[in-house]
Short mmCIF file of C-alpha atoms and ligand atoms in Angstrom, two decimals:
data_model
loop_
_atom_site.label_atom_id
_atom_site.label_comp_id
_atom_site.label_asym_id
_atom_site.label_seq_id
_atom_site.Cartn_x
_atom_site.Cartn_y
_atom_site.Cartn_z
CA MET A 1 -57.10 -3.20 -7.18
CA THR A 2 -54.95 -1.92 -3.50
CA SER A 3 -52.53 -4.87 -3.06
CA ARG A 4 -51.97 -4.22 -6.78
CA LEU A 5 -49.70 -1.03 -6.55
CA PRO A 6 -46.39 -2.14 -4.30
CA SER A 7 -45.12 -4.67 -6.40
CA ARG A 8 -46.86 -2.02 -9.88
CA ARG A 9 -44.42 0.63 -8.09
CA LEU A 10 -41.53 -2.17 -7.53
CA ILE A 11 -41.30 -3.16 -11.08
CA LEU A 12 -40.54 0.20 -12.30
CA SER A 13 -38.47 0.71 -9.50
CA GLN A 14 -36.05 -1.94 -10.28
CA GLY A 15 -36.50 -1.37 -13.84
CA ALA A 16 -33.90 1.36 -13.58
CA ALA A 17 -31.80 -1.05 -11.52
CA VAL A 18 -32.34 -3.85 -15.29
CA ILE A 19 -30.62 -0.69 -17.38
CA GLY A 20 -28.05 -1.15 -15.14
CA ALA A 21 -27.54 -4.50 -14.08
CA ALA A 22 -28.25 -5.16 -17.80
CA SER A 23 -24.77 -2.87 -18.99
CA THR A 24 -23.18 -4.81 -16.99
CA GLY A 25 -24.45 -8.44 -18.20
CA LEU A 26 -25.51 -8.89 -14.12
CA LEU A 27 -28.76 -11.05 -13.06
CA LEU A 28 -32.40 -10.07 -13.91
CA PRO A 29 -33.55 -8.39 -10.21
CA GLU A 30 -36.64 -11.57 -10.62
CA ILE A 31 -38.86 -9.49 -9.34
CA VAL A 32 -39.03 -8.78 -13.14
CA ARG A 33 -38.14 -12.11 -14.31
CA ALA A 34 -41.62 -12.62 -12.19
CA GLN A 35 -43.47 -10.11 -14.07
CA SER A 36 -42.21 -9.82 -17.49
CA SER A 37 -41.78 -13.29 -18.72
CA LYS A 38 -43.26 -16.42 -18.99
CA VAL A 39 -45.77 -18.28 -15.92
CA ARG A 40 -44.06 -21.44 -14.89
CA VAL A 41 -45.97 -24.17 -14.42
CA GLY A 42 -44.40 -27.24 -12.36
CA PHE A 43 -45.84 -31.04 -13.14
CA MET A 44 -44.89 -33.16 -10.25
CA LEU A 45 -46.63 -36.53 -11.02
CA PRO A 46 -46.24 -39.99 -11.98
CA TYR A 47 -45.29 -40.44 -15.28
CA THR A 48 -43.86 -44.32 -13.84
CA GLY A 49 -45.59 -47.15 -11.96
CA THR A 50 -49.21 -48.17 -11.37
CA PHE A 51 -50.27 -44.35 -11.38
CA ALA A 52 -48.19 -43.56 -14.73
CA GLN A 53 -51.60 -43.41 -17.06
CA LEU A 54 -53.40 -40.81 -13.86
CA GLY A 55 -50.44 -38.05 -14.69
CA VAL A 56 -50.94 -38.26 -18.18
CA ALA A 57 -54.40 -38.32 -17.93
CA ILE A 58 -53.94 -34.71 -15.89
CA GLU A 59 -51.16 -33.49 -17.93
CA ASN A 60 -52.87 -33.78 -20.90
CA GLY A 61 -56.27 -32.60 -19.94
CA PHE A 62 -54.64 -29.14 -17.85
CA ARG A 63 -52.09 -28.06 -21.26
CA LEU A 64 -55.89 -29.03 -22.78
CA ALA A 65 -57.98 -26.52 -21.31
CA ILE A 66 -54.73 -24.00 -21.73
CA ASP A 67 -54.13 -24.52 -25.70
CA GLN A 68 -58.12 -23.92 -25.60
CA GLN A 69 -56.97 -20.78 -25.27
CA GLY A 70 -54.35 -19.73 -27.04
CA GLY A 71 -51.96 -21.51 -24.96
CA LYS A 72 -51.55 -18.49 -23.48
CA LEU A 73 -52.19 -16.91 -19.11
CA GLY A 74 -54.15 -14.23 -18.21
CA GLY A 75 -51.84 -13.08 -21.63
CA ARG A 76 -48.62 -14.14 -20.55
CA GLU A 77 -47.16 -17.30 -22.39
CA ILE A 78 -46.58 -20.13 -19.70
CA GLU A 79 -43.04 -22.22 -19.28
CA TYR A 80 -43.76 -26.47 -18.55
CA PHE A 81 -41.44 -28.42 -16.14
CA LYS A 82 -41.91 -31.94 -15.25
CA VAL A 83 -40.95 -33.85 -12.26
CA ASP A 84 -41.73 -37.33 -11.50
CA ASP A 85 -43.32 -38.29 -8.18
CA GLU A 86 -43.59 -42.04 -8.76
CA SER A 87 -46.49 -42.16 -6.21
CA ASP A 88 -42.95 -42.14 -3.47
CA PRO A 89 -44.36 -40.67 -0.70
CA SER A 90 -40.35 -40.57 1.09
CA LYS A 91 -39.28 -37.83 -1.99
CA GLY A 92 -42.84 -35.64 -1.80
CA ILE A 93 -40.84 -33.55 0.03
CA GLU A 94 -37.35 -33.28 -1.82
CA ASN A 95 -39.45 -33.30 -5.76
CA ALA A 96 -41.81 -30.58 -4.35
CA SER A 97 -38.35 -28.61 -3.43
CA LYS A 98 -37.54 -29.92 -6.47
CA LEU A 99 -39.34 -27.17 -8.75
CA VAL A 100 -39.92 -24.64 -6.19
CA GLN A 101 -35.49 -24.36 -5.25
CA ARG A 102 -34.36 -25.12 -8.54
CA ASP A 103 -36.84 -24.64 -11.93
CA LYS A 104 -38.51 -21.26 -9.36
CA VAL A 105 -42.52 -22.12 -10.36
CA ASP A 106 -44.91 -20.12 -9.54
CA VAL A 107 -47.60 -23.16 -9.92
CA LEU A 108 -47.71 -26.29 -8.88
CA VAL A 109 -49.47 -28.84 -10.45
CA GLY A 110 -49.55 -32.09 -7.88
CA THR A 111 -50.14 -34.49 -7.77
CA VAL A 112 -51.85 -38.58 -7.31
CA HIS A 113 -50.65 -40.06 -4.12
CA SER A 114 -51.91 -38.82 -2.07
CA GLY A 115 -48.81 -40.13 0.48
CA VAL A 116 -46.80 -37.54 -1.87
CA GLN A 117 -49.70 -34.56 -1.90
CA MET A 118 -48.60 -34.51 2.03
CA GLY A 119 -45.06 -33.38 0.97
CA ILE A 120 -46.64 -30.90 -1.64
CA GLN A 121 -48.62 -29.61 1.13
CA LYS A 122 -44.99 -28.83 3.46
CA VAL A 123 -43.47 -26.90 1.05
CA ALA A 124 -46.84 -25.21 0.18
CA ARG A 125 -47.31 -23.96 2.93
CA ASP A 126 -43.69 -23.17 3.17
CA SER A 127 -42.54 -21.51 0.63
CA GLY A 128 -45.81 -19.95 0.24
CA VAL A 129 -46.50 -20.86 -4.32
CA LEU A 130 -49.08 -21.41 -5.62
CA SER A 131 -51.17 -25.24 -5.88
CA LEU A 132 -53.47 -26.61 -7.78
CA ILE A 133 -54.12 -30.56 -6.86
CA PRO A 134 -55.84 -32.10 -9.07
CA ASN A 135 -56.48 -35.15 -7.57
CA ALA A 136 -54.85 -36.41 -4.62
CA GLY A 137 -58.17 -36.58 -2.05
CA VAL A 138 -55.98 -36.54 1.56
CA HIS A 139 -58.54 -35.29 3.50
CA ALA A 140 -55.49 -32.82 5.77
CA ALA A 141 -54.61 -30.47 2.49
CA THR A 142 -58.40 -29.20 2.43
CA ARG A 143 -58.86 -29.75 5.94
CA GLY A 144 -56.56 -28.83 9.29
CA LEU A 145 -53.93 -27.98 6.37
CA CYS A 146 -55.82 -25.97 4.71
CA ALA A 147 -53.83 -22.09 3.61
CA PRO A 148 -54.35 -19.49 1.33
CA ASN A 149 -52.07 -20.92 -1.67
CA VAL A 150 -53.65 -24.03 -2.43
CA PHE A 151 -56.58 -25.42 -4.37
CA ARG A 152 -57.60 -28.36 -5.32
CA THR A 153 -59.74 -29.00 -7.98
CA SER A 154 -60.35 -33.26 -7.86
CA PHE A 155 -62.68 -34.30 -4.34
CA THR A 156 -61.94 -35.00 -0.81
CA ASN A 157 -61.14 -39.49 -0.73
CA SER A 158 -64.56 -39.45 1.73
CA GLN A 159 -66.85 -37.13 -0.64
CA PRO A 160 -67.32 -40.12 -4.63
CA THR A 161 -67.94 -43.03 -1.56
CA ARG A 162 -69.87 -41.09 1.32
CA ALA A 163 -72.63 -41.71 -1.91
CA LEU A 164 -72.51 -45.51 -2.16
CA GLY A 165 -73.86 -47.14 0.76
CA ALA A 166 -77.24 -46.08 0.34
CA ALA A 167 -77.39 -47.66 -3.10
CA MET A 168 -75.95 -50.96 -2.37
CA VAL A 169 -78.43 -51.11 0.79
CA ALA A 170 -81.53 -49.56 -2.06
CA LYS A 171 -79.89 -52.72 -4.05
CA GLY A 172 -80.40 -55.09 -1.17
CA HIS A 173 -76.82 -55.34 -0.46
CA LYS A 174 -76.94 -55.07 3.79
CA LYS A 175 -73.74 -56.99 4.01
CA ALA A 176 -70.60 -55.17 2.87
CA VAL A 177 -66.99 -56.62 2.96
CA TRP A 178 -64.44 -53.64 2.02
CA ILE A 179 -61.06 -53.47 1.25
CA THR A 180 -58.61 -50.77 -0.72
CA TRP A 181 -54.92 -50.34 -0.64
CA LYS A 182 -53.88 -49.25 3.12
CA TYR A 183 -53.03 -45.63 2.69
CA ALA A 184 -54.15 -42.05 3.26
CA ALA A 185 -56.75 -42.35 -0.13
CA GLY A 186 -58.25 -45.49 0.95
CA ASP A 187 -58.46 -45.04 4.57
CA GLU A 188 -60.70 -42.42 3.31
CA ALA A 189 -61.83 -43.69 1.41
CA PHE A 190 -63.12 -46.19 3.94
CA GLU A 191 -64.46 -43.02 6.14
CA GLY A 192 -67.48 -41.51 3.95
CA PHE A 193 -67.96 -45.43 2.71
CA LYS A 194 -68.92 -46.33 5.92
CA GLU A 195 -70.85 -43.47 7.49
CA GLY A 196 -73.25 -43.12 3.67
CA TYR A 197 -73.44 -46.93 4.41
CA THR A 198 -74.00 -47.65 8.23
CA ALA A 199 -76.22 -44.47 7.88
CA ALA A 200 -78.01 -46.71 6.03
CA GLY A 201 -79.16 -49.65 7.93
CA GLY A 202 -75.35 -51.51 6.45
CA THR A 203 -73.31 -54.00 7.65
CA ILE A 204 -69.65 -53.82 7.15
CA VAL A 205 -68.33 -57.77 8.55
CA LYS A 206 -64.81 -56.50 7.79
CA GLU A 207 -62.24 -55.13 6.31
CA LEU A 208 -59.50 -56.14 4.29
CA GLY A 209 -56.28 -54.65 2.86
CA LEU A 210 -52.76 -54.04 1.88
CA PRO A 211 -50.11 -51.80 0.77
CA PHE A 212 -49.82 -49.65 -1.66
CA PRO A 213 -49.10 -50.55 -4.11
CA ASN A 214 -49.71 -54.09 -3.91
CA VAL A 215 -51.78 -56.76 -5.71
CA GLU A 216 -51.35 -59.83 -4.55
CA PHE A 217 -55.08 -59.91 -4.22
CA GLN A 218 -55.61 -64.13 -3.74
CA ALA A 219 -55.74 -64.48 -0.66
CA LEU A 220 -57.90 -61.92 -0.32
CA LEU A 221 -60.36 -62.26 -2.69
CA THR A 222 -60.11 -66.87 -0.55
CA GLU A 223 -61.35 -64.91 2.81
CA ILE A 224 -63.88 -62.84 1.06
CA ALA A 225 -65.69 -65.82 -1.42
CA ALA A 226 -65.98 -67.43 2.32
CA LEU A 227 -66.61 -64.30 4.24
CA ARG A 228 -70.33 -64.64 1.93
CA PRO A 229 -71.21 -60.92 2.05
CA ASP A 230 -74.06 -59.09 -0.60
CA ALA A 231 -70.93 -57.44 -1.99
CA VAL A 232 -67.52 -56.38 -1.93
CA ALA A 233 -67.50 -52.85 -2.14
CA CYS A 234 -63.69 -50.54 -2.56
CA PHE A 235 -61.10 -48.17 -3.43
CA PHE A 236 -58.55 -49.39 -6.21
CA ALA A 237 -57.55 -47.62 -8.68
CA GLY A 238 -54.77 -46.99 -11.58
CA GLY A 239 -53.26 -49.87 -13.01
CA GLY A 240 -53.84 -51.41 -10.22
CA ALA A 241 -58.00 -51.54 -10.32
CA ALA A 242 -57.90 -52.79 -13.86
CA LYS A 243 -55.75 -55.98 -12.21
CA PHE A 244 -57.99 -56.48 -8.90
CA ILE A 245 -61.20 -55.97 -11.30
CA ARG A 246 -59.87 -59.23 -13.53
CA ASP A 247 -58.49 -60.88 -10.41
CA TYR A 248 -62.26 -60.73 -9.22
CA ALA A 249 -63.88 -61.98 -12.23
CA ALA A 250 -61.46 -64.83 -12.07
CA ALA A 251 -61.70 -66.00 -8.71
CA GLY A 252 -65.52 -67.09 -9.76
CA LEU A 253 -66.56 -64.51 -6.92
CA LYS A 254 -68.27 -61.72 -10.56
CA GLY A 255 -72.47 -62.89 -10.95
CA LYS A 256 -71.55 -64.04 -7.17
CA ILE A 257 -71.10 -60.83 -4.46
CA PRO A 258 -71.96 -57.80 -6.91
CA LEU A 259 -69.16 -55.26 -6.70
CA TYR A 260 -69.09 -51.71 -5.82
CA GLY A 261 -66.33 -48.80 -5.67
CA SER A 262 -65.40 -45.71 -5.55
CA GLY A 263 -65.54 -44.78 -9.39
CA PHE A 264 -61.81 -44.26 -10.20
CA LEU A 265 -61.65 -48.37 -10.24
CA THR A 266 -63.32 -47.52 -13.30
CA GLU A 267 -61.59 -44.93 -14.35
CA GLY A 268 -58.70 -45.13 -17.40
CA VAL A 269 -59.39 -48.96 -16.86
CA LEU A 270 -61.99 -50.53 -18.32
CA ASP A 271 -59.64 -51.66 -22.02
CA ALA A 272 -57.15 -53.99 -19.34
CA ALA A 273 -60.33 -55.17 -18.27
CA GLY A 274 -62.50 -55.85 -19.92
CA PRO A 275 -65.80 -57.43 -19.95
CA ALA A 276 -64.81 -58.21 -16.13
CA ALA A 277 -65.93 -54.74 -15.46
CA ASP A 278 -69.36 -55.62 -16.30
CA GLY A 279 -71.57 -55.23 -14.11
CA ILE A 280 -69.65 -52.52 -11.79
CA ILE A 281 -71.45 -50.07 -10.67
CA THR A 282 -69.87 -47.09 -8.76
CA THR A 283 -69.89 -43.18 -7.05
CA LEU A 284 -67.93 -39.88 -8.74
CA HIS A 285 -67.87 -36.90 -9.64
CA TYR A 286 -67.78 -37.36 -13.15
CA SER A 287 -69.10 -39.84 -16.15
CA ASP A 288 -68.15 -40.27 -19.60
CA SER A 289 -71.41 -40.73 -20.37
CA LEU A 290 -72.27 -37.52 -19.17
CA ASP A 291 -74.45 -36.69 -22.96
CA THR A 292 -74.45 -32.50 -22.44
CA PRO A 293 -73.08 -30.57 -24.90
CA ARG A 294 -69.97 -29.44 -22.64
CA ASN A 295 -69.23 -32.98 -22.12
CA ASN A 296 -69.59 -34.59 -26.09
CA ALA A 297 -66.76 -31.00 -27.55
CA PHE A 298 -64.48 -31.98 -23.96
CA ARG A 299 -64.39 -35.51 -25.43
CA LEU A 300 -63.69 -34.54 -28.73
CA ALA A 301 -61.53 -32.51 -27.81
CA TYR A 302 -59.25 -34.63 -26.15
CA ALA A 303 -59.78 -38.06 -28.08
CA LYS A 304 -58.67 -35.43 -31.36
CA THR A 305 -55.47 -34.28 -29.49
CA PHE A 306 -54.36 -37.10 -27.21
CA ARG A 307 -56.08 -40.12 -29.97
CA SER A 308 -57.65 -41.49 -26.64
CA GLN A 309 -60.08 -41.28 -24.49
CA PRO A 310 -60.09 -38.88 -21.18
CA ASP A 311 -61.45 -40.34 -17.90
CA VAL A 312 -61.97 -37.91 -14.42
CA TYR A 313 -58.35 -37.63 -14.65
CA ALA A 314 -58.60 -35.72 -17.32
CA VAL A 315 -61.28 -33.61 -16.52
CA GLN A 316 -59.90 -32.70 -13.18
CA GLY A 317 -56.37 -31.72 -15.26
CA TYR A 318 -58.71 -29.75 -17.88
CA ASP A 319 -60.00 -27.80 -15.22
CA THR A 320 -57.18 -27.30 -13.27
CA GLY A 321 -56.75 -25.56 -16.63
CA LEU A 322 -59.84 -23.25 -16.72
CA LEU A 323 -58.46 -22.66 -12.75
CA LEU A 324 -55.55 -20.74 -13.62
CA ILE A 325 -57.35 -19.22 -16.86
CA GLN A 326 -60.14 -18.08 -14.42
CA GLY A 327 -57.52 -16.58 -11.78
CA ALA A 328 -54.76 -15.26 -14.40
CA ASN A 329 -57.44 -13.07 -16.39
CA ALA A 330 -58.98 -11.53 -13.65
CA VAL A 331 -55.20 -10.16 -13.15
CA LYS A 332 -54.03 -9.99 -16.23
CA GLY A 333 -51.20 -11.47 -15.81
CA ASP A 334 -50.11 -9.97 -12.54
CA ILE A 335 -49.75 -13.44 -10.43
CA ASN A 336 -47.59 -12.33 -8.02
CA ASN A 337 -51.05 -10.22 -6.91
CA LYS A 338 -51.91 -12.88 -4.89
CA ALA A 339 -54.76 -10.98 -2.74
CA ALA A 340 -56.83 -10.69 -5.92
CA LEU A 341 -55.46 -14.74 -7.81
CA TYR A 342 -57.68 -16.35 -4.81
CA LYS A 343 -60.06 -13.89 -4.91
CA ALA A 344 -60.59 -15.15 -8.36
CA MET A 345 -60.31 -18.44 -7.81
CA GLU A 346 -62.35 -19.02 -4.35
CA GLY A 347 -65.53 -17.45 -6.45
CA ALA A 348 -65.08 -19.21 -9.50
CA THR A 349 -67.61 -20.76 -10.71
CA ILE A 350 -65.84 -24.10 -12.71
CA ASP A 351 -67.96 -24.87 -16.51
CA SER A 352 -66.46 -28.37 -16.19
CA PRO A 353 -67.38 -31.37 -17.83
CA ARG A 354 -68.49 -32.65 -15.29
CA GLY A 355 -71.34 -30.41 -13.99
CA LYS A 356 -70.58 -26.93 -13.44
CA TRP A 357 -68.71 -26.57 -10.09
CA THR A 358 -68.07 -24.10 -7.23
CA MET A 359 -65.06 -23.83 -4.78
CA SER A 360 -65.56 -24.57 -1.06
CA LYS A 361 -64.60 -22.07 1.43
CA SER A 362 -61.61 -24.51 2.31
CA HIS A 363 -61.08 -24.48 -1.77
CA ASN A 364 -62.33 -27.94 -2.03
CA PRO A 365 -64.80 -28.55 -5.75
CA VAL A 366 -68.47 -28.23 -4.52
CA GLN A 367 -69.96 -31.14 -6.74
CA ASP A 368 -72.64 -33.38 -7.84
CA ILE A 369 -71.93 -37.10 -7.30
CA TYR A 370 -72.72 -39.64 -9.79
CA LEU A 371 -73.91 -43.29 -10.04
CA ARG A 372 -72.86 -44.95 -12.28
CA VAL A 373 -72.81 -48.63 -14.30
CA VAL A 374 -70.40 -50.38 -16.39
CA GLU A 375 -71.71 -51.50 -20.50
CA ASN A 376 -69.76 -52.07 -22.98
CA LYS A 377 -66.33 -50.56 -22.30
CA GLU A 378 -68.85 -47.02 -20.64
CA ASN A 379 -69.20 -45.98 -17.21
CA LYS A 380 -72.70 -45.54 -17.63
CA VAL A 381 -74.63 -42.72 -15.31
CA ILE A 382 -77.33 -44.46 -13.76
CA GLY A 383 -77.82 -41.32 -11.19
CA ILE A 384 -77.16 -39.23 -8.60
CA ALA A 385 -76.25 -39.97 -5.61
CA ALA A 386 -74.96 -37.07 -3.73
CA LYS A 387 -76.51 -32.69 -5.22
CA ALA A 388 -74.01 -30.48 -4.94
CA LEU A 389 -71.73 -32.55 -2.21
CA ALA A 390 -69.38 -30.38 -0.31
CA ASP A 391 -66.90 -31.79 1.85
CA SER A 392 -67.02 -31.02 5.34
CA GLY A 393 -63.25 -28.71 5.08
CA ALA A 394 -63.52 -29.50 9.97
CA GLY A 395 -60.81 -28.08 11.29
CA CYS A 396 -59.74 -25.55 7.76
CA LYS A 397 -58.43 -21.97 9.19
CA MET A 398 -57.39 -20.23 6.23
CA GLY A 399 -54.52 -17.53 7.13
C1 PHB B 401 -55.02 -40.97 -3.11
O1 PHB B 401 -54.12 -41.51 -2.86
O2 PHB B 401 -55.01 -40.01 -3.34
C2 PHB B 401 -55.79 -41.48 -5.08
C3 PHB B 401 -55.72 -41.85 -5.95
C4 PHB B 401 -55.56 -42.69 -6.79
C5 PHB B 401 -56.63 -41.34 -6.76
C6 PHB B 401 -57.70 -41.47 -6.22
C7 PHB B 401 -57.05 -41.68 -4.90
O3 PHB B 401 -58.00 -42.47 -8.02
#
């Protein structure tokens, strides 16, 4: 309440200035524009490249959440802005600055790629703009570089894979090869995998990698065939994941060396991958087949609106909308009342299609991780791999 008063007073005092400004043809003072007009929401997402589908699913999910609330945030209309970040880390700062400085967004929703997220994180920390991460799992965003104005609604890169190793060892697969794109997401997914797998008694016989977004897997698949491990575990996503699954089968490895993965491997790609995906076991914080009223209602609404099936990215976008709605409602649309806005978002329980989750102290979801298997183009839940899993948030100091 106390932190609300100054902004109100400012508005009142500047209100007189507006009348004067309007009569002299000057622009509205920024503070009045920010309070009385539309909330400016900027999407910084990949709309081209191997993660293009992921960006679209996130935006769709976000818009669905908002539309289900009458299209408004805390009673205010919304104006949307968009930048295609191309999953290109070298343009991360420049693209985030376009939204923050040129478009003057109140909220930046982005992104998918961990390297690009580091650019957003810098702009968010420098500008103080509210930054909602609907996918990218880079540890630093909610660990050493955490910030009061940055909230993640997805996962940290090591969260889904932490529980994968134990499931593999339980199936008797004690010698594994790891393969991934060599960048933050793959490397940090490996961190989680290694910890869980070795703790369960597994041995990693080889780590293989290729640069993002390269999809020339052939030489590496030949190497896997020669190594003859009990199983393979991996991190790939989007278009590259579909190709990896197909190439794995085409190389004759399917049915011989079981394939496991961080669950992104089989998200949004099951039509493109076809029967080559059958039997792949993964761990993730969502599954298509969660048979709950919440998930069923979400899937129906999404399918009706967008004429396509939702995946984990759609859920994360949807939850980003739900989180922002909770925050904006708590401050009745006055999103400049940052202390109260952040407090409401920190205390939020998100009633998500993935199951209810809460926000950790470092602003990352505390959530269940499901064990899934692909059957007939669906990720079927076969167990809970980890209950209410929180990231360590190591090194996060807010404020
Ligand atoms: C990431 O770069 O953090 C990333 C990208 C795609 C995923 C998951 C993580 O599916």
